[in-house]
mmCIF file of C-alpha atoms and ligand atoms in Angstrom:
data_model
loop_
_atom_site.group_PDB
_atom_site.id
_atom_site.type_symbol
_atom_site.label_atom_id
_atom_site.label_comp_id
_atom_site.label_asym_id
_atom_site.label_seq_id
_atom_site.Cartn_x
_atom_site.Cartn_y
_atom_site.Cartn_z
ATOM 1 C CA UNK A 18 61.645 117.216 96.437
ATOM 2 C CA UNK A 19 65.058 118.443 98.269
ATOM 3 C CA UNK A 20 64.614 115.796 100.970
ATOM 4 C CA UNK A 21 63.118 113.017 99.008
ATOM 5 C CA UNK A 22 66.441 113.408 97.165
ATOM 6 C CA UNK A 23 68.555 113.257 100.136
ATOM 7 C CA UNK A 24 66.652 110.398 101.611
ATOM 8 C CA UNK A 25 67.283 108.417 98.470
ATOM 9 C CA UNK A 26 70.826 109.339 98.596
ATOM 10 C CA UNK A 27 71.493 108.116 102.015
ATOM 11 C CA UNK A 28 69.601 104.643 101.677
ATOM 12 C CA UNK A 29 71.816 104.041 98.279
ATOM 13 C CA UNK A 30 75.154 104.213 99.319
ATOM 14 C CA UNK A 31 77.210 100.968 99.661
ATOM 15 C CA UNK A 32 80.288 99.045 100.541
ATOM 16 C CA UNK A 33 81.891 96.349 98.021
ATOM 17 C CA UNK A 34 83.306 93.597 99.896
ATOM 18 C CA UNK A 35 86.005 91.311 98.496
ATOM 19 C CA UNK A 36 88.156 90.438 101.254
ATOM 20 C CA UNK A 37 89.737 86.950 101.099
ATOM 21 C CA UNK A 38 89.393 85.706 104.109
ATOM 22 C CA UNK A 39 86.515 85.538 106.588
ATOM 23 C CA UNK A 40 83.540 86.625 104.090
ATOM 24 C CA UNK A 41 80.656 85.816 107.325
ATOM 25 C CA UNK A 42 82.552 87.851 109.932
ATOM 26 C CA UNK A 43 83.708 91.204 107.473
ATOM 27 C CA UNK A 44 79.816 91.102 106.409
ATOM 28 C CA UNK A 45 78.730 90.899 110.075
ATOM 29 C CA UNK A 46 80.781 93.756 111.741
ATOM 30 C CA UNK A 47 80.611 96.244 108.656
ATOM 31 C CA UNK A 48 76.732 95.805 108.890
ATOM 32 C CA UNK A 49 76.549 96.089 112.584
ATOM 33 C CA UNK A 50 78.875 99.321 112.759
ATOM 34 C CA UNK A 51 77.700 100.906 109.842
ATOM 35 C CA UNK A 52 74.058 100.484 109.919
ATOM 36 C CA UNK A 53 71.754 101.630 106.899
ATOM 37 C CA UNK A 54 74.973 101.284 104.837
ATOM 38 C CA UNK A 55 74.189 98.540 102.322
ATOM 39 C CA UNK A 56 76.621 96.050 101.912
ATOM 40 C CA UNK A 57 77.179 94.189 98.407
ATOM 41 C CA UNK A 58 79.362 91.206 98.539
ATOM 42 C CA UNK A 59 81.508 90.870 95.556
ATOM 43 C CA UNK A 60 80.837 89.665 92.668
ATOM 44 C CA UNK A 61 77.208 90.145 93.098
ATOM 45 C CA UNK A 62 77.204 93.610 92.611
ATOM 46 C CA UNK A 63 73.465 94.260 91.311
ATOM 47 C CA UNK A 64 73.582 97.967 91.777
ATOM 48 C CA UNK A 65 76.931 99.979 91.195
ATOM 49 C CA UNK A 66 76.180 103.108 91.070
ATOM 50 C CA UNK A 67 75.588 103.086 94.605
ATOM 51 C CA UNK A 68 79.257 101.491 95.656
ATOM 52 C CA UNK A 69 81.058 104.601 97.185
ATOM 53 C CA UNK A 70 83.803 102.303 99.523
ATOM 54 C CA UNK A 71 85.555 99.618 98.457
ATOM 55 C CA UNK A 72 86.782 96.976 101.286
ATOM 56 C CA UNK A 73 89.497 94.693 99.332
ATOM 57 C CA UNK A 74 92.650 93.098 99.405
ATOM 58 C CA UNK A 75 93.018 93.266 95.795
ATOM 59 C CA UNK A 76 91.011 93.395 93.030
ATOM 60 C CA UNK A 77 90.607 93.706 89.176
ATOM 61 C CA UNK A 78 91.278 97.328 88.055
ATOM 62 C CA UNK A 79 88.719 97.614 85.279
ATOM 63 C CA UNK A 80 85.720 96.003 87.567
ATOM 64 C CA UNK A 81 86.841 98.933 89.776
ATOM 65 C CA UNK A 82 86.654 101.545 87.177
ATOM 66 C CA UNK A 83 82.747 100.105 86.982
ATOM 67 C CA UNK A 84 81.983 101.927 90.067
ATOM 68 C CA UNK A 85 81.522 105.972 89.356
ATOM 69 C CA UNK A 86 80.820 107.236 92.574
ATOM 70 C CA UNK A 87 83.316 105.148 94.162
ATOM 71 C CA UNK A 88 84.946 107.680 96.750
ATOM 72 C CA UNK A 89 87.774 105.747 98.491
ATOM 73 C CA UNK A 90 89.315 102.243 98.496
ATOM 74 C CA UNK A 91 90.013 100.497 102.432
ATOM 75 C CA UNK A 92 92.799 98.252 102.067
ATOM 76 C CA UNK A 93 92.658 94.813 104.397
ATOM 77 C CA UNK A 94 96.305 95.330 103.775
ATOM 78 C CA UNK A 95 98.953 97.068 105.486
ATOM 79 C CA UNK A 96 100.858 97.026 102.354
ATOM 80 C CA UNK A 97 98.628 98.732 99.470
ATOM 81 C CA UNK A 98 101.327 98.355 96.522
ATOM 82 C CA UNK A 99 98.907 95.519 94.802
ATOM 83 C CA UNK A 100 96.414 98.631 94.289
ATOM 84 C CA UNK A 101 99.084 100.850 92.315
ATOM 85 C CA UNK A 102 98.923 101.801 88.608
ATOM 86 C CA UNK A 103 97.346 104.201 86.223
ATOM 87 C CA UNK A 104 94.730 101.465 85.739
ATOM 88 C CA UNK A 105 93.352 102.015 89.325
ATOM 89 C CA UNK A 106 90.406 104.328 89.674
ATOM 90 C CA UNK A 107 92.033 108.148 91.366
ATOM 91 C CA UNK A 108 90.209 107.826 94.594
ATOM 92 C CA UNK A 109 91.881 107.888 98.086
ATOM 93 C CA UNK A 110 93.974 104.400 99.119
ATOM 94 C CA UNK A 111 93.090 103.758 102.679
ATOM 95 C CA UNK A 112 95.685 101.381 104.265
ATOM 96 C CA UNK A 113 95.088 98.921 107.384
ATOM 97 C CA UNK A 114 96.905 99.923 110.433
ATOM 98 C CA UNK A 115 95.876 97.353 112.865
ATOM 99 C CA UNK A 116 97.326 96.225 115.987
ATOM 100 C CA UNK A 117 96.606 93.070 116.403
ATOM 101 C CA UNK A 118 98.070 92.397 112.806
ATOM 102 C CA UNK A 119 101.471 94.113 114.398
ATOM 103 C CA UNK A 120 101.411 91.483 117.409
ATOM 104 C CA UNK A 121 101.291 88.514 115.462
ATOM 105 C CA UNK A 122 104.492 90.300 113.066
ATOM 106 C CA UNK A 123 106.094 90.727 116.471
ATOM 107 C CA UNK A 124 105.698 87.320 117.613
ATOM 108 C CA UNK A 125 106.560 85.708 113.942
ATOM 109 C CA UNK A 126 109.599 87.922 114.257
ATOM 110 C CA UNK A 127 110.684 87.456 117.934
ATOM 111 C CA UNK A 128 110.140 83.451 117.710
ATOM 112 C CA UNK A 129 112.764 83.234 114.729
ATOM 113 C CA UNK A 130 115.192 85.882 116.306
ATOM 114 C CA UNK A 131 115.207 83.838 119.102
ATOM 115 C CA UNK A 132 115.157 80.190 116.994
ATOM 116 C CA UNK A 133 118.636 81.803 115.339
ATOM 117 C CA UNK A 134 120.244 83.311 118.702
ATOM 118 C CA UNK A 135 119.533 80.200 120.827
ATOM 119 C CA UNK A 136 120.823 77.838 117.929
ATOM 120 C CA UNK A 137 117.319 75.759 117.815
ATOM 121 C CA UNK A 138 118.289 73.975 114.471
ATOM 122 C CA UNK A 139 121.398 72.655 116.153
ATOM 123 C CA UNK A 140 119.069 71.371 118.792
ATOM 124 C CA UNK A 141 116.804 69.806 116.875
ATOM 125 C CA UNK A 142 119.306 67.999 114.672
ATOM 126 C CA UNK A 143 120.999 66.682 118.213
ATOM 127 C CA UNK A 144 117.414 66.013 119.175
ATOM 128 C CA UNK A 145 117.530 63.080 116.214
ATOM 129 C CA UNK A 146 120.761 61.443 117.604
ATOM 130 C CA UNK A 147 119.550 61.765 121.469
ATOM 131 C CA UNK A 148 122.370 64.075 122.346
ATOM 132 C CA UNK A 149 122.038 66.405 125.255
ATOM 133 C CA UNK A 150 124.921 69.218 124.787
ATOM 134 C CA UNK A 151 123.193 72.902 125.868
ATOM 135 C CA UNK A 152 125.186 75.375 123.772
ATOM 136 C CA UNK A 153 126.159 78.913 125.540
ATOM 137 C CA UNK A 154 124.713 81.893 123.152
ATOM 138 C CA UNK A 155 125.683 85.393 124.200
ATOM 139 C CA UNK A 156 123.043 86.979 126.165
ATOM 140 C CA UNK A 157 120.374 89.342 124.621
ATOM 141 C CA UNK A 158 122.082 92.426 125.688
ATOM 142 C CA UNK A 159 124.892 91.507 123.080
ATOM 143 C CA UNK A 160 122.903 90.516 120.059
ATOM 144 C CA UNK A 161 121.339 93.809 118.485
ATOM 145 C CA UNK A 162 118.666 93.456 116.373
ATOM 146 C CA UNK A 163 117.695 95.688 113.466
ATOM 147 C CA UNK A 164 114.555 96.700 112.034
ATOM 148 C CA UNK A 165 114.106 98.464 108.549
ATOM 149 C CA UNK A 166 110.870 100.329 108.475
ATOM 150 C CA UNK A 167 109.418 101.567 112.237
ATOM 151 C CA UNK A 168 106.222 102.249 111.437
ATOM 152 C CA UNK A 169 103.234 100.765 113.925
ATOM 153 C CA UNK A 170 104.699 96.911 112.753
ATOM 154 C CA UNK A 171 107.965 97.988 112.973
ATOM 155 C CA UNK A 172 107.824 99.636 116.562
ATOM 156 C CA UNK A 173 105.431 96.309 118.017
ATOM 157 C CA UNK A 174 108.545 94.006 116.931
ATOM 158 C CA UNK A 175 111.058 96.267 118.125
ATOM 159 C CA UNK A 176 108.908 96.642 121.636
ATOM 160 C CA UNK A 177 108.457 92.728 121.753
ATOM 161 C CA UNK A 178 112.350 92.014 121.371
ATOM 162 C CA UNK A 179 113.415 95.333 123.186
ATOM 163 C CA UNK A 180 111.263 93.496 126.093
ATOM 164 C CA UNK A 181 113.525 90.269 125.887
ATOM 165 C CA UNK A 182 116.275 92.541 126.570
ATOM 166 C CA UNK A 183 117.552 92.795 122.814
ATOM 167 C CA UNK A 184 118.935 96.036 121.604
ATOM 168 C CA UNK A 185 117.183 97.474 118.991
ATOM 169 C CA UNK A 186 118.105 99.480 116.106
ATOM 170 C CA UNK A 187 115.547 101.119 113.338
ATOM 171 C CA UNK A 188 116.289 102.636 109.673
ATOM 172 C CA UNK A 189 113.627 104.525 108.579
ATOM 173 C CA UNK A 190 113.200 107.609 105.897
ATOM 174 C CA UNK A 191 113.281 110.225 108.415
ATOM 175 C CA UNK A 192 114.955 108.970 111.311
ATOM 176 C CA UNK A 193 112.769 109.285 114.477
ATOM 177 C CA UNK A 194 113.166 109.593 118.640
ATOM 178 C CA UNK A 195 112.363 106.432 119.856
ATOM 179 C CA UNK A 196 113.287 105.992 123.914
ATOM 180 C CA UNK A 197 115.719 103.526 123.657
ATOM 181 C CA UNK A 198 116.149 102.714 120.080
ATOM 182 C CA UNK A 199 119.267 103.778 118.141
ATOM 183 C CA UNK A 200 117.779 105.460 115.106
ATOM 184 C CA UNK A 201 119.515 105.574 111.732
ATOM 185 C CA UNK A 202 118.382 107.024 108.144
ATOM 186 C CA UNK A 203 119.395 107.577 104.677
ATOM 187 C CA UNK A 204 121.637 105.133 102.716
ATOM 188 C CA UNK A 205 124.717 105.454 105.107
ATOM 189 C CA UNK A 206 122.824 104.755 108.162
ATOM 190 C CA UNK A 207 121.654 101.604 106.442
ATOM 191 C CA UNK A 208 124.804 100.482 106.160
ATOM 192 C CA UNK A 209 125.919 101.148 109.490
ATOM 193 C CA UNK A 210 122.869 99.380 110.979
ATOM 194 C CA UNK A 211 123.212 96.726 109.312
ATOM 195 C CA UNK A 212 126.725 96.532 110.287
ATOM 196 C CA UNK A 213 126.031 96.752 113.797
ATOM 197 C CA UNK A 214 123.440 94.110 113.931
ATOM 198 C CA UNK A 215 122.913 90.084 114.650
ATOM 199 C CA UNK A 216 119.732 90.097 113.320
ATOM 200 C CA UNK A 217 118.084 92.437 110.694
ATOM 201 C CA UNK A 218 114.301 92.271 110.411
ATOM 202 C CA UNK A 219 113.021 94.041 106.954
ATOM 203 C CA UNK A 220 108.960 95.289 107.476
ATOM 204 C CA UNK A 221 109.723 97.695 104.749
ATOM 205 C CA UNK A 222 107.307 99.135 102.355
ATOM 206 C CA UNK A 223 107.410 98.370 98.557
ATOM 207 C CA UNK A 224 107.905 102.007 97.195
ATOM 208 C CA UNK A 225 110.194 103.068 94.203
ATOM 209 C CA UNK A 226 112.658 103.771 96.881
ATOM 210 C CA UNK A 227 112.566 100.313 98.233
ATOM 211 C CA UNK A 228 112.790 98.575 95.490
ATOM 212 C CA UNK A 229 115.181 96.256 95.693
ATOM 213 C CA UNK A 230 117.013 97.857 98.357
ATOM 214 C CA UNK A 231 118.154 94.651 99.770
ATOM 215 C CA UNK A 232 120.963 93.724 97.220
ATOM 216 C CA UNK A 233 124.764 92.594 96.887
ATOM 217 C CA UNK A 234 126.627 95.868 98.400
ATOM 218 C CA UNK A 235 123.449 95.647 101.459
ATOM 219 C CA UNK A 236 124.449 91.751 102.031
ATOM 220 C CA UNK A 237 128.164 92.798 101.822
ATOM 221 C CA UNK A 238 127.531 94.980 105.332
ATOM 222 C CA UNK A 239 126.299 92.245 107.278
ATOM 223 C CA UNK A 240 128.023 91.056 110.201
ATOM 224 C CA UNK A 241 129.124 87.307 109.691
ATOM 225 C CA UNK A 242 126.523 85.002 110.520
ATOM 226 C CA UNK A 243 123.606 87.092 110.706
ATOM 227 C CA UNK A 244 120.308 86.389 109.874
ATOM 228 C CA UNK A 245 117.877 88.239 107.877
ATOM 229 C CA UNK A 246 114.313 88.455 108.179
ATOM 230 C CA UNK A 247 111.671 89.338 105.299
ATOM 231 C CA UNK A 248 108.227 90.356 106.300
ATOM 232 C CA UNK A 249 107.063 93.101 104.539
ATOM 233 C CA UNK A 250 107.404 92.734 100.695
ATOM 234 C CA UNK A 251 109.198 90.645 98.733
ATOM 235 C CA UNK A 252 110.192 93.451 96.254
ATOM 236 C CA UNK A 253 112.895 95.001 98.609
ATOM 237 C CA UNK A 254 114.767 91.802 98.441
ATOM 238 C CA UNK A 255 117.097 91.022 95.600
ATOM 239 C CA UNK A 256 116.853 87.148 95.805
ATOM 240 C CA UNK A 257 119.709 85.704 93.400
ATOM 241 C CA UNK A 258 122.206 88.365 95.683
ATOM 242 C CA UNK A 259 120.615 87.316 99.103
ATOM 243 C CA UNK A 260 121.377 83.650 98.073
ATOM 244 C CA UNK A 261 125.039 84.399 97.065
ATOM 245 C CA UNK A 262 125.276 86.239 100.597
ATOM 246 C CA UNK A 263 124.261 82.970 102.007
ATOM 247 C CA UNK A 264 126.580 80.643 100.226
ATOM 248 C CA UNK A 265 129.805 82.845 100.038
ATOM 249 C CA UNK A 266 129.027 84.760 102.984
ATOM 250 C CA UNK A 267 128.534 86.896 105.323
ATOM 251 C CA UNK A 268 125.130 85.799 106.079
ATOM 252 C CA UNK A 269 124.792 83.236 108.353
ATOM 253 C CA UNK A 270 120.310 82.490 107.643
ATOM 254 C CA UNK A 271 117.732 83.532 106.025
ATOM 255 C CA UNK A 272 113.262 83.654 106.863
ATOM 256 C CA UNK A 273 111.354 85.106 103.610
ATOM 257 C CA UNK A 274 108.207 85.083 104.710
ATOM 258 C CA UNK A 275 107.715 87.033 101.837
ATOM 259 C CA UNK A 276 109.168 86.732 98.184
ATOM 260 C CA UNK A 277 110.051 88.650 94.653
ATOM 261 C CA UNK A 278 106.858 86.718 92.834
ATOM 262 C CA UNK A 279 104.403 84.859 95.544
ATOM 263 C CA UNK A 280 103.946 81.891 95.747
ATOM 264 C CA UNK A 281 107.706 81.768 95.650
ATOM 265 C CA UNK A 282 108.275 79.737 92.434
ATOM 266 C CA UNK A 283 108.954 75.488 92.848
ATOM 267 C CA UNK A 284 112.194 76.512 90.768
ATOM 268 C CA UNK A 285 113.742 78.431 93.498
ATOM 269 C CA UNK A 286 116.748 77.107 94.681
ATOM 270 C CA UNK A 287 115.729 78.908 97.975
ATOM 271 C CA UNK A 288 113.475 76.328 98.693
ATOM 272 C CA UNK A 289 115.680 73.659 99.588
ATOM 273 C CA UNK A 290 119.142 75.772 100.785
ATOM 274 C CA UNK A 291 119.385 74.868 104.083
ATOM 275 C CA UNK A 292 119.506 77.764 105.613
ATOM 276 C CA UNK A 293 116.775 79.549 104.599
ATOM 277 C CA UNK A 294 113.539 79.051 106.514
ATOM 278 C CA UNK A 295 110.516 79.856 104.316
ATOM 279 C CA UNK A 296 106.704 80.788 105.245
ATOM 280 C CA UNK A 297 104.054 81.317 102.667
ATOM 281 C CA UNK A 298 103.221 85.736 103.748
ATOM 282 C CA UNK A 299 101.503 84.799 107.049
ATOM 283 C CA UNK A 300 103.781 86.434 109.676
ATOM 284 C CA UNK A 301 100.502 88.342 109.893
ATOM 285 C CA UNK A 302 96.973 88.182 109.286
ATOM 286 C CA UNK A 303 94.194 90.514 108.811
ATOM 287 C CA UNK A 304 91.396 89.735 111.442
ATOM 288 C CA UNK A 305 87.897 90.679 110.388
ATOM 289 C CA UNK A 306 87.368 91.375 114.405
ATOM 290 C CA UNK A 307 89.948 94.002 114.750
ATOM 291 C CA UNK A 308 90.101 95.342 111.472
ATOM 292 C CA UNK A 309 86.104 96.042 110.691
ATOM 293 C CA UNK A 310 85.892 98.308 113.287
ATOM 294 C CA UNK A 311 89.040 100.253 111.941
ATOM 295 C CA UNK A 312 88.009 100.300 108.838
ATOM 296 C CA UNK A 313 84.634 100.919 109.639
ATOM 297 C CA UNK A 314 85.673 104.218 111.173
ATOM 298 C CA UNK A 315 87.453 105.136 108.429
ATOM 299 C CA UNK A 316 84.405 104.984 106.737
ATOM 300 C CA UNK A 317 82.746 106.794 108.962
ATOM 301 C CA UNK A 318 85.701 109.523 109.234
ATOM 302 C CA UNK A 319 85.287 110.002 105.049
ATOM 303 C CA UNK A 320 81.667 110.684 105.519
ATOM 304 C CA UNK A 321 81.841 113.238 108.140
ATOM 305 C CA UNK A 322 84.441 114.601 106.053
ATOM 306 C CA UNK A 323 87.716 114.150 108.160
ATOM 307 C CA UNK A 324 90.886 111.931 106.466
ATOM 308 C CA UNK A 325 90.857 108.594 107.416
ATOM 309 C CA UNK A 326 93.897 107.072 108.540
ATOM 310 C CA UNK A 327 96.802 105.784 107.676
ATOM 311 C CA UNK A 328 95.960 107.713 104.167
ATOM 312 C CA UNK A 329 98.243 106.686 101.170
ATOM 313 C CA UNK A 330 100.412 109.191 100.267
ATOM 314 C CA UNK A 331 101.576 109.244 96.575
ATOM 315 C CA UNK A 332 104.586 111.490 96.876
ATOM 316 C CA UNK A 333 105.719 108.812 99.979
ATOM 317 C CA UNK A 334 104.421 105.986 98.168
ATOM 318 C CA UNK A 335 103.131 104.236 100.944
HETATM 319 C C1 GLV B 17 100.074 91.997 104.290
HETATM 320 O O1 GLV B 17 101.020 91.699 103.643
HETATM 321 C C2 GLV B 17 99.664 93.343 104.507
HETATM 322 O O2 GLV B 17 100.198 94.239 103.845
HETATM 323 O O3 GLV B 17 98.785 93.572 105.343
#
C-alpha cells in the first residue's frame, strides 16, 4: 500500500509553465531534463493539486494561491520584485542567474558606453551633412565607468568594459574584493563613485533600499556630462529629478532601458528629450536554452533537498 502510494506520488508531481516567451522550447528542455515530471502549460491546468514548481515571469497571485502543494516558484527573471506581496503564496522565490542573460547586459551596456565616449550622435548628425571631422575622445584609461549593483550582471559588464581598458568602479551593499575594481559601499561611497565616474551603469535591484535611490542629491554628484545607464529596474530611478539633471545639469545623457511604470507612458516628456536614448527592458533576455537547464537543476536541487540557487532572501530583498 506504502509503495503504491509513493509510486502515485512521484508520477503526480508537476511544473506550471507560464513563461512569455518561447512556450515550444521551455516545454521541450524542462521535459527532456526532467523526465517523468509532468509538465502543465498554463492556463490549462487540469490537475492542480499536483503543481509543486512554478516556472513564470509573472503571474496572477490568487491563480497561484490555487495550487496547495506548490513548493517553490523559479523566476525566468533575474529581478523577482513582480512576485512580492502578502498576496503571493509563502513558498521559496527562486531567481534566474544566467549567464548568457549577463552577456547580452554587458554588450547592451558596453555598446552605449562606448556610443557616449566616442561621441557617435555627433557622428551621425555630421553623417547627414557629409562632413568628415574625427573628434579626439580621451582614451579608455581616463573615462571610469561605474556600476551600481556587482552581482553576476554587474561583474559580466564590468569584465566586458574593464576588457576595453575602462576603469571600473562598483557600489554594492557590502563592498567586495574584486582584482582590479575600486569597490565602494554605503551611501557615502555612492556619492563618491558617482563622483569619480564618466559613465554610471545602474543593474540595481528593486528592494526597499533601492527604491528610488537614484534622485536629485544622487544627480547632483555627477561629474558634468556624464551619462547614466538604467538596466535593472525602473524603481531606483526618480524620473522627474533625472530629467531636471539633464536639462539644468550635470548630466550630460541618459539610456532607460528600464522605467518607473513600463511601458514608459506616451506622456513622458522623456520620450522625445534629446538626450535620452530609450529601449523598451531588452538589454537582456531570458533564453529558454540556457535558462531550462538552470532552472531545471534547481528543480532538481529542491527535490533532493539542497537550496537552489540564487534563493530570494526576504531580509535582503532580493
Ligand atoms: C529582467 O528584467 C530580469 O529581471 O531578468
Amino acid at each position: 500500500m506504502e509503495s503504491h502510494r509513493r509510486i502515485w506520488l512521484t508520477r503526480c508531481v508537476s511544473i506550471l509553465l507560464n513563461p512569455i516567451w518561447e512556450g515550444g522550447a521551455w516545454l521541450e528542455i524542462l521535459a527532456a531534463e526532467l523526465p517523468g515530471m509532468r509538465i502543465q502549460v498554463w492556463p490549462d491546468i487540469d490537475d492542480p493539486d499536483s503543481v509543486e514548481f512554478a516556472v513564470l515571469w509573472k503571474h496572477d497571485p490568487d491563480d497561484l494561491r490555487r495550487y496547495r502543494n506548490l513548493r517553490a516558484i523559479l523566476a525566468i527573471t533575474a529581478g523577482v520584485d513582480k512576485l512580492m506581496g502578502p498576496e503571493y503564496p509563502d513558498v521559496p522565490i527562486v531567481r534566474l542567474s544566467d549567464e548568457a542573460m549577463a552577456d547580452e547586459m554587458a554588450a547592451y551596456a558596453t555598446h552605449w558606453v562606448i556610443h557616449f565616449h566616442r561621441n557617435i550622435d555627433a557622428y551621425l548628425d555630421m553623417q547627414k551633412d557629409r562632413e568628415w571631422r574625427a573628434i579626439r575622445p580621451a582614451e579608455a584609461y581616463r573615462h571610469p565607468v561605474g556600476i551600481l549593483g556587482y552581482g553576476v550582471m554587474g561583474r559580466r559588464v564590468g569584465g566586458a568594459l574593464s576588457g576595453l581598458g575602462y576603469p571600473i568602479g562598483a557600489w554594492t551593499r557590502t563592498g567586495g574584493k574584486d582584482h582590479g575594481v575600486t569597490h565602494y559601499r554605503g551611501p557615502g561611497g555612492l556619492e563618491d563613485l558617482l563622483r569619480s565616474s564618466k559613465a554610471v551603469i545602474n543593474i540595481l535591484p528593486l528592494t526597499p533600499e533601492t527604491a528610488g535611490l537614484m534622485d536629485a542629491g544622487r544627480f547632483a554628484c555627477f561629474r558634468e556630462g556624464a551619462l547614466y545607464l538604467s538596466i535593472g529596474r525602473g524603481g531606483t530611478t526618480v524620473e522627474a529629478d533625472l530629467a531636471a539633471a539633464l536639462d539644468s545639469g550635470p548630466l550630460g545623457a541618459a539610456v532607460l532601458d528600464v522605467t518607473e511604470t513600463e511601458p514608459l507612458p506616451a506622456s513622458s516628456p522623456l520620450w522625445d528629450h534629446p538626450r535620452v536614448r530609450i529601449t523598451p527592458h531588452m538589454s537582456g533576455f531570458t533564453r529558454a536554452r540556457t535558462a531550462g537547464p538552470l532552472i531545471a537543476e534547481n528543480i532538481r536541487r529542491i527535490q533532493r533537498g539542497e537550496q537552489p540557487l540564487p534563493l530570494y532572501d526576504p531580509q535582503r530583498g532580493y
